[in-house]
């Protein structure tokens, strides 16, 4: 009952092919003339040109992101502060109730 059961490897069910044999090849150099220099290729990514309009849009978008994140973080901090204050008030009320109950007895 307390011995762990070790899973066994299942047997393969599909067709399996034997590994392919790789034959070594030899390099034969030819006496051909070298080709002309290859033409230069265009870069794979086009360059981005920053116009004043796009720069303004980037600055505006960044400002909006910072303002939204700031508002979210401030609201979370405010929620934590309000929760802490309410827990403190509850603790003071409970303490006073328990102290007044102990004085009556």
PDB file of C-alpha atoms in Angstrom:
ATOM      1  CA  UNK A   1       0.000   0.000   0.000  1.00  0.00           C
ATOM      2  CA  UNK A   2       2.796   2.408   0.838  1.00  0.00           C
ATOM      3  CA  UNK A   3       5.079   1.427  -2.020  1.00  0.00           C
ATOM      4  CA  UNK A   4       5.123   3.880  -4.934  1.00  0.00           C
ATOM      5  CA  UNK A   5       4.057   2.558  -8.284  1.00  0.00           C
ATOM      6  CA  UNK A   6       6.633   3.328 -10.949  1.00  0.00           C
ATOM      7  CA  UNK A   7       5.134   3.739 -14.410  1.00  0.00           C
ATOM      8  CA  UNK A   8       6.531   1.496 -17.123  1.00  0.00           C
ATOM      9  CA  UNK A   9       7.506   2.681 -20.562  1.00  0.00           C
ATOM     10  CA  UNK A  10       4.752   1.867 -23.060  1.00  0.00           C
ATOM     11  CA  UNK A  11       5.791  -0.033 -26.151  1.00  0.00           C
ATOM     12  CA  UNK A  12       5.737   1.967 -29.387  1.00  0.00           C
ATOM     13  CA  UNK A  13       2.690   1.301 -31.529  1.00  0.00           C
ATOM     14  CA  UNK A  14       3.605   2.975 -34.815  1.00  0.00           C
ATOM     15  CA  UNK A  15       5.988   1.943 -37.567  1.00  0.00           C
ATOM     16  CA  UNK A  16       9.587   2.692 -36.873  1.00  0.00           C
ATOM     17  CA  UNK A  17      12.236   2.929 -39.545  1.00  0.00           C
ATOM     18  CA  UNK A  18      15.884   2.028 -38.976  1.00  0.00           C
ATOM     19  CA  UNK A  19      18.246   5.005 -38.679  1.00  0.00           C
ATOM     20  CA  UNK A  20      19.545   6.302 -41.983  1.00  0.00           C
ATOM     21  CA  UNK A  21      23.197   5.674 -42.799  1.00  0.00           C
ATOM     22  CA  UNK A  22      25.109   8.813 -43.658  1.00  0.00           C
ATOM     23  CA  UNK A  23      27.719   8.355 -46.361  1.00  0.00           C
ATOM     24  CA  UNK A  24      30.803  10.599 -46.266  1.00  0.00           C
ATOM     25  CA  UNK A  25      31.236  12.869 -49.270  1.00  0.00           C
ATOM     26  CA  UNK A  26      34.309  14.382 -50.797  1.00  0.00           C
ATOM     27  CA  UNK A  27      34.683  17.974 -51.913  1.00  0.00           C
ATOM     28  CA  UNK A  28      35.752  18.392 -55.519  1.00  0.00           C
ATOM     29  CA  UNK A  29      37.136  21.769 -56.447  1.00  0.00           C
ATOM     30  CA  UNK A  30      36.505  22.934 -59.977  1.00  0.00           C
ATOM     31  CA  UNK A  31      38.723  25.189 -62.027  1.00  0.00           C
ATOM     32  CA  UNK A  32      35.903  27.611 -62.879  1.00  0.00           C
ATOM     33  CA  UNK A  33      36.371  31.344 -62.637  1.00  0.00           C
ATOM     34  CA  UNK A  34      34.871  32.956 -59.563  1.00  0.00           C
ATOM     35  CA  UNK A  35      31.557  34.678 -60.020  1.00  0.00           C
ATOM     36  CA  UNK A  36      31.286  38.440 -60.024  1.00  0.00           C
ATOM     37  CA  UNK A  37      30.658  40.104 -56.675  1.00  0.00           C
ATOM     38  CA  UNK A  38      27.117  39.511 -55.496  1.00  0.00           C
ATOM     39  CA  UNK A  39      24.923  42.586 -55.549  1.00  0.00           C
ATOM     40  CA  UNK A  40      24.326  44.122 -52.166  1.00  0.00           C
ATOM     41  CA  UNK A  41      20.991  43.135 -50.696  1.00  0.00           C
ATOM     42  CA  UNK A  42      18.585  45.623 -49.261  1.00  0.00           C
ATOM     43  CA  UNK A  43      18.269  45.431 -45.471  1.00  0.00           C
ATOM     44  CA  UNK A  44      15.536  43.083 -44.345  1.00  0.00           C
ATOM     45  CA  UNK A  45      13.961  45.733 -42.095  1.00  0.00           C
ATOM     46  CA  UNK A  46      13.129  49.138 -43.468  1.00  0.00           C
ATOM     47  CA  UNK A  47      14.526  52.070 -41.553  1.00  0.00           C
ATOM     48  CA  UNK A  48      12.002  54.013 -39.508  1.00  0.00           C
ATOM     49  CA  UNK A  49      11.913  57.713 -40.109  1.00  0.00           C
ATOM     50  CA  UNK A  50      10.634  59.696 -37.178  1.00  0.00           C
ATOM     51  CA  UNK A  51       8.516  62.619 -38.264  1.00  0.00           C
ATOM     52  CA  UNK A  52       7.341  65.313 -35.850  1.00  0.00           C
ATOM     53  CA  UNK A  53       3.832  63.850 -35.887  1.00  0.00           C
ATOM     54  CA  UNK A  54       4.974  60.356 -34.942  1.00  0.00           C
ATOM     55  CA  UNK A  55       7.294  61.735 -32.267  1.00  0.00           C
ATOM     56  CA  UNK A  56       4.386  63.677 -30.786  1.00  0.00           C
ATOM     57  CA  UNK A  57       2.204  60.567 -30.892  1.00  0.00           C
ATOM     58  CA  UNK A  58       4.889  58.527 -29.113  1.00  0.00           C
ATOM     59  CA  UNK A  59       5.305  61.159 -26.425  1.00  0.00           C
ATOM     60  CA  UNK A  60       1.534  61.414 -25.971  1.00  0.00           C
ATOM     61  CA  UNK A  61       1.170  57.623 -25.777  1.00  0.00           C
ATOM     62  CA  UNK A  62       3.984  57.351 -23.250  1.00  0.00           C
ATOM     63  CA  UNK A  63       2.455  60.104 -21.137  1.00  0.00           C
ATOM     64  CA  UNK A  64      -0.923  58.365 -21.201  1.00  0.00           C
ATOM     65  CA  UNK A  65       0.627  55.066 -20.105  1.00  0.00           C
ATOM     66  CA  UNK A  66       2.475  56.750 -17.236  1.00  0.00           C
ATOM     67  CA  UNK A  67      -0.678  58.552 -16.089  1.00  0.00           C
ATOM     68  CA  UNK A  68      -2.799  55.390 -16.193  1.00  0.00           C
ATOM     69  CA  UNK A  69      -0.193  53.351 -14.317  1.00  0.00           C
ATOM     70  CA  UNK A  70       0.175  56.134 -11.754  1.00  0.00           C
ATOM     71  CA  UNK A  71      -3.574  56.286 -11.197  1.00  0.00           C
ATOM     72  CA  UNK A  72      -3.773  52.516 -10.746  1.00  0.00           C
ATOM     73  CA  UNK A  73      -0.883  52.449  -8.289  1.00  0.00           C
ATOM     74  CA  UNK A  74      -2.228  55.392  -6.288  1.00  0.00           C
ATOM     75  CA  UNK A  75      -5.661  53.786  -6.091  1.00  0.00           C
ATOM     76  CA  UNK A  76      -4.134  50.526  -4.861  1.00  0.00           C
ATOM     77  CA  UNK A  77      -2.139  52.410  -2.228  1.00  0.00           C
ATOM     78  CA  UNK A  78      -5.255  54.278  -1.153  1.00  0.00           C
ATOM     79  CA  UNK A  79      -7.198  51.009  -0.880  1.00  0.00           C
ATOM     80  CA  UNK A  80      -4.484  49.541   1.347  1.00  0.00           C
ATOM     81  CA  UNK A  81      -4.433  52.666   3.524  1.00  0.00           C
ATOM     82  CA  UNK A  82      -8.230  52.682   3.933  1.00  0.00           C
ATOM     83  CA  UNK A  83      -8.238  48.970   4.783  1.00  0.00           C
ATOM     84  CA  UNK A  84      -5.511  49.462   7.382  1.00  0.00           C
ATOM     85  CA  UNK A  85      -7.335  52.373   8.972  1.00  0.00           C
ATOM     86  CA  UNK A  86     -10.606  50.443   9.167  1.00  0.00           C
ATOM     87  CA  UNK A  87      -8.870  47.440  10.735  1.00  0.00           C
ATOM     88  CA  UNK A  88      -7.265  49.768  13.291  1.00  0.00           C
ATOM     89  CA  UNK A  89     -10.645  51.325  14.168  1.00  0.00           C
ATOM     90  CA  UNK A  90     -12.179  47.850  14.567  1.00  0.00           C
ATOM     91  CA  UNK A  91      -9.308  46.837  16.843  1.00  0.00           C
ATOM     92  CA  UNK A  92      -9.814  49.917  19.050  1.00  0.00           C
ATOM     93  CA  UNK A  93     -13.567  49.314  19.288  1.00  0.00           C
ATOM     94  CA  UNK A  94     -13.103  45.635  20.174  1.00  0.00           C
ATOM     95  CA  UNK A  95     -10.486  46.533  22.756  1.00  0.00           C
ATOM     96  CA  UNK A  96     -12.749  49.057  24.419  1.00  0.00           C
ATOM     97  CA  UNK A  97     -15.674  46.620  24.398  1.00  0.00           C
ATOM     98  CA  UNK A  98     -13.588  43.903  25.989  1.00  0.00           C
ATOM     99  CA  UNK A  99     -12.126  46.308  28.579  1.00  0.00           C
ATOM    100  CA  UNK A 100     -15.550  47.646  29.573  1.00  0.00           C
ATOM    101  CA  UNK A 101     -16.918  44.103  29.800  1.00  0.00           C
ATOM    102  CA  UNK A 102     -14.044  43.111  32.111  1.00  0.00           C
ATOM    103  CA  UNK A 103     -14.672  46.157  34.389  1.00  0.00           C
ATOM    104  CA  UNK A 104     -18.315  45.221  34.915  1.00  0.00           C
ATOM    105  CA  UNK A 105     -17.497  41.770  36.260  1.00  0.00           C
TER     106      UNK A 105
END
